[in-house]
CSV table of N, CA and C in Angstrom, one decimal:
chain,number,residue,atom,x,y,z
I,275,UNK,N,69.5,-18.4,14.4
I,275,UNK,CA,68.6,-17.7,13.5
I,275,UNK,C,69.2,-16.4,13.1
I,276,UNK,N,69.2,-16.1,11.8
I,276,UNK,CA,69.8,-14.9,11.2
I,276,UNK,C,68.8,-13.8,11.2
I,277,UNK,N,69.3,-12.6,11.3
I,277,UNK,CA,68.6,-11.4,11.1
I,277,UNK,C,68.8,-11.0,9.6
I,278,UNK,N,67.8,-11.4,8.7
I,278,UNK,CA,68.0,-11.3,7.3
I,278,UNK,C,68.2,-9.9,6.8
I,279,UNK,N,67.7,-8.9,7.5
I,279,UNK,CA,67.9,-7.5,7.2
I,279,UNK,C,69.4,-7.1,7.4
I,280,UNK,N,70.0,-7.6,8.4
I,280,UNK,CA,71.4,-7.3,8.6
I,280,UNK,C,72.3,-8.0,7.6
I,281,UNK,N,71.9,-9.2,7.3
I,281,UNK,CA,72.6,-10.0,6.2
I,281,UNK,C,72.5,-9.2,4.9
I,282,UNK,N,71.3,-8.7,4.6
I,282,UNK,CA,71.2,-8.0,3.3
I,282,UNK,C,71.8,-6.7,3.3
I,283,UNK,N,71.9,-6.0,4.5
I,283,UNK,CA,72.6,-4.7,4.6
I,283,UNK,C,74.1,-5.0,4.3
I,284,UNK,N,74.7,-6.0,4.8
I,284,UNK,CA,76.1,-6.3,4.6
I,284,UNK,C,76.3,-6.7,3.1
I,285,UNK,N,75.4,-7.5,2.6
I,285,UNK,CA,75.5,-7.9,1.2
I,285,UNK,C,75.4,-6.6,0.3
I,286,UNK,N,74.5,-5.7,0.7
I,286,UNK,CA,74.4,-4.5,-0.1
I,286,UNK,C,75.7,-3.7,-0.1
I,287,UNK,N,76.4,-3.6,1.0
I,287,UNK,CA,77.7,-3.0,1.1
I,287,UNK,C,78.7,-3.7,0.2
I,288,UNK,N,78.7,-5.0,0.2
I,288,UNK,CA,79.6,-5.7,-0.7
I,288,UNK,C,79.2,-5.5,-2.1
I,289,UNK,N,78.0,-5.6,-2.5
I,289,UNK,CA,77.6,-5.4,-3.9
I,289,UNK,C,77.8,-3.9,-4.3
I,290,UNK,N,77.6,-3.0,-3.5
I,290,UNK,CA,77.9,-1.6,-3.8
I,290,UNK,C,79.3,-1.3,-4.1
I,291,UNK,N,80.2,-2.0,-3.3
I,291,UNK,CA,81.6,-1.9,-3.4
I,291,UNK,C,82.0,-2.4,-4.8
I,292,UNK,N,81.4,-3.5,-5.2
I,292,UNK,CA,81.8,-4.1,-6.5
I,292,UNK,C,81.2,-3.4,-7.7
I,293,UNK,N,80.0,-2.8,-7.5
I,293,UNK,CA,79.4,-2.1,-8.6
I,293,UNK,C,80.2,-0.8,-8.9
I,294,UNK,N,80.9,-0.2,-8.0
I,294,UNK,CA,81.7,1.0,-8.2
I,294,UNK,C,82.9,0.6,-9.1
I,295,UNK,N,83.3,-0.6,-9.2
I,295,UNK,CA,84.5,-0.9,-10.0
I,295,UNK,C,84.1,-1.4,-11.4
I,296,UNK,N,82.9,-1.3,-11.8
I,296,UNK,CA,82.5,-1.8,-13.1
I,296,UNK,C,82.7,-0.7,-14.2
I,297,UNK,N,82.8,0.5,-13.9
I,297,UNK,CA,82.9,1.6,-14.9
I,297,UNK,C,84.3,1.7,-15.4
I,298,UNK,N,84.4,2.6,-16.3
I,298,UNK,CA,85.7,2.9,-16.9
I,298,UNK,C,86.5,3.7,-15.9
I,299,UNK,N,87.8,3.4,-15.8
I,299,UNK,CA,88.6,4.0,-14.9
I,299,UNK,C,89.4,5.1,-15.6
I,300,UNK,N,89.6,6.3,-15.0
I,300,UNK,CA,90.3,7.4,-15.6
I,300,UNK,C,91.8,7.2,-15.4
I,301,UNK,N,92.3,6.2,-14.6
I,301,UNK,CA,93.7,6.1,-14.3
I,301,UNK,C,94.2,5.0,-15.3
I,302,UNK,N,95.4,5.3,-15.8
I,302,UNK,CA,96.1,4.4,-16.7
I,302,UNK,C,96.4,3.0,-16.0
I,303,UNK,N,96.3,2.0,-16.8
I,303,UNK,CA,96.5,0.6,-16.2
I,303,UNK,C,97.7,0.5,-15.4
I,304,UNK,N,98.8,1.0,-15.9
I,304,UNK,CA,100.1,0.9,-15.1
I,304,UNK,C,100.1,1.5,-13.8
I,305,UNK,N,99.3,2.6,-13.6
I,305,UNK,CA,99.3,3.3,-12.4
I,305,UNK,C,98.2,3.0,-11.4
I,306,UNK,N,97.3,2.1,-11.9
I,306,UNK,CA,96.1,1.8,-11.1
I,306,UNK,C,96.4,1.2,-9.7
I,307,UNK,N,97.5,0.4,-9.6
I,307,UNK,CA,97.8,-0.1,-8.3
I,307,UNK,C,98.4,0.9,-7.3
I,308,UNK,N,98.8,2.0,-7.8
I,308,UNK,CA,99.4,3.0,-7.0
I,308,UNK,C,98.4,3.9,-6.2
I,309,UNK,N,97.2,3.9,-6.8
I,309,UNK,CA,96.1,4.8,-6.2
I,309,UNK,C,95.3,3.9,-5.3
I,310,UNK,N,95.1,4.3,-4.1
I,310,UNK,CA,94.3,3.6,-3.1
I,310,UNK,C,92.8,4.0,-3.3
I,311,UNK,N,92.0,3.0,-3.5
I,311,UNK,CA,90.5,3.2,-3.7
I,311,UNK,C,89.9,3.7,-2.4
I,312,UNK,N,89.0,4.7,-2.4
I,312,UNK,CA,88.4,5.1,-1.2
I,312,UNK,C,87.5,4.0,-0.6
I,313,UNK,N,87.6,3.8,0.7
I,313,UNK,CA,86.9,2.7,1.4
I,313,UNK,C,85.6,3.3,1.9
I,314,UNK,N,84.6,2.6,1.7
I,314,UNK,CA,83.2,2.9,2.1
I,314,UNK,C,83.1,2.7,3.6
I,315,UNK,N,82.2,3.4,4.2
I,315,UNK,CA,82.0,3.2,5.7
I,315,UNK,C,80.9,2.2,5.9
I,316,UNK,N,80.3,1.7,4.8
I,316,UNK,CA,79.2,0.7,5.0
I,316,UNK,C,79.8,-0.6,5.4
I,317,UNK,N,79.1,-1.4,6.2
I,317,UNK,CA,79.5,-2.7,6.6
I,317,UNK,C,79.3,-3.6,5.3
I,318,UNK,N,80.2,-4.5,5.1
I,318,UNK,CA,80.1,-5.4,4.0
I,318,UNK,C,80.5,-6.8,4.5
I,319,UNK,N,80.4,-7.8,3.6
I,319,UNK,CA,80.7,-9.1,3.9
I,319,UNK,C,81.9,-9.6,3.1
I,320,UNK,N,82.3,-10.8,3.4
I,320,UNK,CA,83.4,-11.4,2.6
I,320,UNK,C,82.9,-11.8,1.3
I,321,UNK,N,83.8,-12.1,0.4
I,321,UNK,CA,83.4,-12.5,-1.0
I,321,UNK,C,82.6,-13.8,-1.0
I,322,UNK,N,83.0,-14.7,-0.2
I,322,UNK,CA,82.3,-16.0,-0.2
I,322,UNK,C,80.9,-15.9,0.2
I,323,UNK,N,80.6,-15.1,1.3
I,323,UNK,CA,79.2,-14.8,1.7
I,323,UNK,C,78.5,-14.0,0.7
I,324,UNK,N,79.2,-13.0,0.1
I,324,UNK,CA,78.5,-12.2,-0.9
I,324,UNK,C,78.1,-13.0,-2.1
I,325,UNK,N,78.9,-14.0,-2.5
I,325,UNK,CA,78.5,-14.8,-3.7
I,325,UNK,C,77.4,-15.7,-3.4
I,326,UNK,N,77.3,-16.2,-2.2
I,326,UNK,CA,76.2,-17.1,-1.8
I,326,UNK,C,74.9,-16.3,-1.8
I,327,UNK,N,74.9,-15.1,-1.1
I,327,UNK,CA,73.7,-14.3,-1.1
I,327,UNK,C,73.3,-13.8,-2.5
I,328,UNK,N,74.3,-13.5,-3.3
I,328,UNK,CA,74.1,-13.1,-4.6
I,328,UNK,C,73.4,-14.1,-5.5
I,329,UNK,N,73.8,-15.4,-5.2
I,329,UNK,CA,73.1,-16.5,-5.9
I,329,UNK,C,71.6,-16.6,-5.5
I,330,UNK,N,71.3,-16.3,-4.2
I,330,UNK,CA,69.9,-16.3,-3.8
I,330,UNK,C,69.2,-15.2,-4.4
I,331,UNK,N,69.8,-14.0,-4.5
I,331,UNK,CA,69.2,-12.9,-5.1
I,331,UNK,C,68.9,-13.1,-6.6
I,332,UNK,N,69.8,-13.8,-7.3
I,332,UNK,CA,69.6,-14.1,-8.7
I,332,UNK,C,68.4,-15.1,-8.8
I,333,UNK,N,68.3,-16.0,-7.8
I,333,UNK,CA,67.2,-17.0,-7.9
I,333,UNK,C,65.9,-16.2,-7.7
I,334,UNK,N,65.9,-15.2,-6.8
I,334,UNK,CA,64.7,-14.4,-6.6
I,334,UNK,C,64.3,-13.7,-7.9
I,335,UNK,N,65.2,-13.2,-8.6
I,335,UNK,CA,64.9,-12.6,-9.9
I,335,UNK,C,64.3,-13.5,-10.9
I,336,UNK,N,64.8,-14.8,-10.9
I,336,UNK,CA,64.4,-15.8,-11.9
I,336,UNK,C,63.0,-16.3,-11.5
I,337,UNK,N,62.7,-16.5,-10.2
I,337,UNK,CA,61.5,-17.2,-9.8
I,337,UNK,C,60.4,-16.3,-9.5
I,338,UNK,N,60.7,-15.2,-8.8
I,338,UNK,CA,59.6,-14.3,-8.3
I,338,UNK,C,59.4,-13.1,-9.3
I,339,UNK,N,58.7,-12.2,-8.8
I,339,UNK,CA,58.4,-11.0,-9.7
I,339,UNK,C,59.7,-10.1,-9.7
I,340,UNK,N,59.9,-9.4,-10.8
I,340,UNK,CA,61.1,-8.6,-11.0
I,340,UNK,C,61.0,-7.4,-10.1
I,341,UNK,N,59.8,-7.0,-9.7
I,341,UNK,CA,59.7,-5.8,-8.8
I,341,UNK,C,60.3,-6.0,-7.4
I,342,UNK,N,60.2,-7.2,-6.9
I,342,UNK,CA,60.8,-7.5,-5.6
I,342,UNK,C,62.4,-7.5,-5.7
I,343,UNK,N,62.9,-8.0,-6.8
I,343,UNK,CA,64.4,-7.9,-7.0
I,343,UNK,C,64.8,-6.4,-7.1
I,344,UNK,N,64.1,-5.6,-7.9
I,344,UNK,CA,64.4,-4.2,-8.0
I,344,UNK,C,64.3,-3.5,-6.7
I,345,UNK,N,63.4,-3.8,-5.9
I,345,UNK,CA,63.3,-3.2,-4.6
I,345,UNK,C,64.5,-3.5,-3.7
I,346,UNK,N,64.9,-4.8,-3.7
I,346,UNK,CA,66.0,-5.2,-2.9
I,346,UNK,C,67.3,-4.5,-3.3
I,347,UNK,N,67.5,-4.4,-4.6
I,347,UNK,CA,68.7,-3.7,-5.2
I,347,UNK,C,68.6,-2.2,-4.8
I,348,UNK,N,67.5,-1.6,-5.0
I,348,UNK,CA,67.4,-0.1,-4.7
I,348,UNK,C,67.6,0.2,-3.2
I,349,UNK,N,67.0,-0.7,-2.4
I,349,UNK,CA,67.1,-0.4,-0.9
I,349,UNK,C,68.4,-0.8,-0.3
I,350,UNK,N,68.9,-2.0,-0.6
I,350,UNK,CA,70.1,-2.5,0.1
I,350,UNK,C,71.4,-2.1,-0.6
I,351,UNK,N,71.4,-2.0,-2.0
I,351,UNK,CA,72.6,-1.6,-2.7
I,351,UNK,C,72.8,-0.1,-2.8
I,352,UNK,N,71.7,0.5,-3.3
I,352,UNK,CA,71.8,2.0,-3.5
I,352,UNK,C,71.4,2.8,-2.3
I,353,UNK,N,70.8,2.2,-1.3
I,353,UNK,CA,70.4,2.9,-0.1
I,353,UNK,C,69.1,3.7,-0.1
I,354,UNK,N,68.3,3.5,-1.1
I,354,UNK,CA,67.0,4.2,-1.2
I,354,UNK,C,66.1,3.8,0.0
I,355,UNK,N,65.5,4.8,0.6
I,355,UNK,CA,64.6,4.5,1.7
I,355,UNK,C,63.3,3.9,1.2
I,356,UNK,N,62.5,3.3,2.0
I,356,UNK,CA,61.2,2.7,1.6
I,356,UNK,C,60.2,3.8,1.3
I,357,UNK,N,60.3,4.9,1.9
I,357,UNK,CA,59.4,6.0,1.6
I,357,UNK,C,59.7,6.6,0.2
I,358,UNK,N,61.0,6.7,-0.1
I,358,UNK,CA,61.4,7.2,-1.4
I,358,UNK,C,61.0,6.2,-2.5
I,359,UNK,N,61.2,5.0,-2.2
I,359,UNK,CA,60.7,4.0,-3.2
I,359,UNK,C,59.2,4.0,-3.5
I,360,UNK,N,58.5,4.2,-2.4
I,360,UNK,CA,57.0,4.3,-2.5
I,360,UNK,C,56.6,5.5,-3.3
I,361,UNK,N,57.3,6.6,-3.1
I,361,UNK,CA,57.0,7.8,-3.9
I,361,UNK,C,57.4,7.7,-5.3
I,362,UNK,N,58.5,7.0,-5.6
I,362,UNK,CA,58.9,6.8,-7.0
I,362,UNK,C,57.9,5.9,-7.7
I,363,UNK,N,57.5,4.8,-7.1
I,363,UNK,CA,56.6,3.8,-7.7
I,363,UNK,C,55.2,4.3,-7.6
I,364,UNK,N,54.9,5.4,-6.9
I,364,UNK,CA,53.5,5.9,-6.8
I,364,UNK,C,52.6,4.8,-6.1
I,365,UNK,N,53.2,4.2,-5.1
I,365,UNK,CA,52.5,3.2,-4.3
I,365,UNK,C,52.4,3.6,-2.9
I,366,UNK,N,51.6,2.9,-2.1
I,366,UNK,CA,51.6,3.1,-0.7
I,366,UNK,C,52.8,2.6,-0.1
I,367,UNK,N,53.3,3.2,1.0
I,367,UNK,CA,54.6,2.8,1.6
I,367,UNK,C,54.4,1.4,2.2
I,368,UNK,N,53.2,1.1,2.7
I,368,UNK,CA,52.9,-0.3,3.3
I,368,UNK,C,53.1,-1.3,2.2
I,369,UNK,N,52.7,-1.1,1.0
I,369,UNK,CA,52.8,-2.0,-0.1
I,369,UNK,C,54.3,-2.3,-0.4
I,370,UNK,N,55.1,-1.2,-0.4
I,370,UNK,CA,56.6,-1.4,-0.6
I,370,UNK,C,57.2,-2.2,0.5
I,371,UNK,N,56.8,-1.9,1.8
I,371,UNK,CA,57.3,-2.7,2.9
I,371,UNK,C,56.9,-4.2,2.8
I,372,UNK,N,55.7,-4.5,2.4
I,372,UNK,CA,55.3,-5.9,2.3
I,372,UNK,C,56.1,-6.6,1.2
I,373,UNK,N,56.3,-5.9,0.0
I,373,UNK,CA,57.0,-6.5,-1.0
I,373,UNK,C,58.5,-6.7,-0.6
I,374,UNK,N,59.0,-5.8,0.1
I,374,UNK,CA,60.4,-6.0,0.6
I,374,UNK,C,60.5,-7.2,1.6
I,375,UNK,N,59.4,-7.3,2.5
I,375,UNK,CA,59.4,-8.4,3.4
I,375,UNK,C,59.3,-9.7,2.7
I,376,UNK,N,58.5,-9.8,1.7
I,376,UNK,CA,58.4,-11.0,0.9
I,376,UNK,C,59.7,-11.4,0.3
I,377,UNK,N,60.4,-10.4,-0.3
I,377,UNK,CA,61.7,-10.7,-0.9
I,377,UNK,C,62.7,-11.1,0.1
I,378,UNK,N,62.7,-10.5,1.3
I,378,UNK,CA,63.6,-10.8,2.4
I,378,UNK,C,63.3,-12.3,2.8
I,379,UNK,N,62.1,-12.6,2.9
I,379,UNK,CA,61.7,-14.0,3.3
I,379,UNK,C,62.1,-15.0,2.3
I,380,UNK,N,62.0,-14.6,1.1
I,380,UNK,CA,62.5,-15.6,0.0
I,380,UNK,C,64.0,-15.8,0.1
I,381,UNK,N,64.8,-14.7,0.4
I,381,UNK,CA,66.2,-14.9,0.5
I,381,UNK,C,66.6,-15.7,1.7
I,382,UNK,N,65.9,-15.4,2.8
I,382,UNK,CA,66.1,-16.2,4.1
I,382,UNK,C,65.8,-17.7,3.9
I,383,UNK,N,64.7,-17.9,3.1
I,383,UNK,CA,64.4,-19.3,2.8
I,383,UNK,C,65.4,-20.0,2.0
I,384,UNK,N,65.9,-19.3,1.0
I,384,UNK,CA,67.0,-19.8,0.1
I,384,UNK,C,68.2,-20.2,1.0
I,385,UNK,N,68.6,-19.3,1.8
I,385,UNK,CA,69.8,-19.5,2.7
I,385,UNK,C,69.5,-20.7,3.6
I,386,UNK,N,68.3,-20.8,4.1
I,386,UNK,CA,68.0,-22.0,5.0
I,386,UNK,C,68.0,-23.3,4.2
I,387,UNK,N,67.6,-23.3,2.9
I,387,UNK,CA,67.6,-24.5,2.1
I,387,UNK,C,69.0,-24.9,1.8
I,388,UNK,N,69.9,-23.9,1.6
I,388,UNK,CA,71.3,-24.2,1.3
I,388,UNK,C,72.0,-24.8,2.5
I,389,UNK,N,71.5,-24.5,3.7
I,389,UNK,CA,72.0,-25.0,5.0
I,389,UNK,C,73.5,-24.8,5.1
I,390,UNK,N,74.0,-23.6,4.7
I,390,UNK,CA,75.4,-23.2,4.8
I,390,UNK,C,75.5,-22.2,6.0
I,391,UNK,N,76.7,-22.2,6.5
I,391,UNK,CA,77.0,-21.3,7.6
I,391,UNK,C,77.8,-20.1,6.9
I,392,UNK,N,77.3,-18.9,7.1
I,392,UNK,CA,78.0,-17.7,6.6
I,392,UNK,C,79.0,-17.3,7.6
I,393,UNK,N,80.1,-16.6,7.1
I,393,UNK,CA,81.1,-16.1,8.0
I,393,UNK,C,80.5,-15.0,8.9
I,394,UNK,N,79.5,-14.3,8.4
I,394,UNK,CA,78.9,-13.2,9.2
I,394,UNK,C,77.9,-13.6,10.2
I,395,UNK,N,77.6,-14.9,10.3
I,395,UNK,CA,76.5,-15.4,11.1
I,395,UNK,C,76.7,-15.0,12.6
I,396,UNK,N,77.9,-15.0,13.1
I,396,UNK,CA,78.1,-14.6,14.5
I,396,UNK,C,77.6,-13.2,14.8
I,397,UNK,N,77.8,-12.3,13.8
I,397,UNK,CA,77.5,-10.9,14.1
I,397,UNK,C,76.0,-10.6,13.7
I,398,UNK,N,75.3,-11.4,13.0
I,398,UNK,CA,74.0,-11.1,12.5
I,398,UNK,C,72.9,-12.1,13.2
I,399,UNK,N,73.4,-12.8,14.1
I,399,UNK,CA,72.5,-13.8,14.8
I,399,UNK,C,71.5,-13.0,15.7
I,400,UNK,N,70.3,-13.5,15.7
I,400,UNK,CA,69.2,-12.9,16.6
I,400,UNK,C,69.3,-13.8,17.9
I,401,UNK,N,69.5,-13.2,19.0
I,401,UNK,CA,69.6,-14.0,20.2
I,401,UNK,C,68.3,-14.6,20.6
I,402,UNK,N,68.4,-15.7,21.3
I,402,UNK,CA,67.1,-16.4,21.6
I,402,UNK,C,66.3,-15.6,22.6
I,403,UNK,N,66.9,-14.8,23.4
I,403,UNK,CA,66.1,-13.9,24.3
I,403,UNK,C,65.3,-12.9,23.6
I,404,UNK,N,65.8,-12.3,22.5
I,404,UNK,CA,65.0,-11.4,21.7
I,404,UNK,C,64.0,-12.0,20.9
I,405,UNK,N,64.2,-13.2,20.4
I,405,UNK,CA,63.3,-13.9,19.5
I,405,UNK,C,62.2,-14.5,20.2
I,406,UNK,N,62.4,-15.0,21.4
I,406,UNK,CA,61.3,-15.7,22.1
I,406,UNK,C,60.2,-14.8,22.6
I,407,UNK,N,59.0,-15.3,22.6
I,407,UNK,CA,57.9,-14.5,23.1
I,407,UNK,C,57.8,-14.7,24.6
I,408,UNK,N,57.9,-13.6,25.3
I,408,UNK,CA,57.8,-13.7,26.7
I,408,UNK,C,56.4,-13.6,27.2
I,409,UNK,N,56.0,-14.5,28.1
I,409,UNK,CA,54.7,-14.4,28.7
I,409,UNK,C,54.5,-13.1,29.5
I,410,UNK,N,53.3,-12.6,29.5
I,410,UNK,CA,53.0,-11.4,30.4
I,410,UNK,C,53.1,-11.8,31.8
I,411,UNK,N,53.5,-10.9,32.7
I,411,UNK,CA,53.5,-11.3,34.1
I,411,UNK,C,52.1,-11.4,34.7
I,412,UNK,N,51.9,-12.5,35.5
I,412,UNK,CA,50.6,-12.7,36.0
I,412,UNK,C,50.5,-12.1,37.4
I,413,UNK,N,49.5,-11.3,37.6
I,413,UNK,CA,49.3,-10.7,39.0
I,413,UNK,C,48.9,-11.8,39.9
I,414,UNK,N,49.4,-11.8,41.1
I,414,UNK,CA,49.0,-12.7,42.1
I,414,UNK,C,47.7,-12.2,42.7
I,415,UNK,N,46.8,-13.2,42.7
I,415,UNK,CA,45.5,-12.8,43.3
I,415,UNK,C,45.5,-13.3,44.8
I,416,UNK,N,45.0,-12.4,45.6
I,416,UNK,CA,44.9,-12.8,47.0
I,416,UNK,C,43.6,-13.4,47.3
I,417,UNK,N,43.7,-14.5,47.9
I,417,UNK,CA,42.5,-15.3,48.2
I,417,UNK,C,42.2,-15.0,49.7
I,418,UNK,N,41.0,-14.6,50.1
I,418,UNK,CA,40.7,-14.3,51.5
I,418,UNK,C,39.9,-15.5,52.1
């Protein structure tokens, strides 16, 4: 079982890295390969995983409300906090959290439907011990 928030954080790092390369470059084409691009400290994923998750995000935009897509992009790609998003949208923070959870659930469902194994699965897996509900300890009653 994947931790979808960790998956989306890595996808956000991948997408942010690629969004930075879309603008006009001030370096001449012949010298572009000589300059090393600064490396972000954000975790990211490989291109294959990024494209799979990106396809699920595009499906979200097509099928669901555009607001959920915008929240995912703002939170995971641009790094806006949920509180900041709530303030910008003039909504309650709980509403923003619920909308993000719905979008995350949609992406998780898309990945489950695709039934593919991502390269990052080993590092974003939720262990069975953390996911399982543990029963409360039962006090032993002494019978006299």
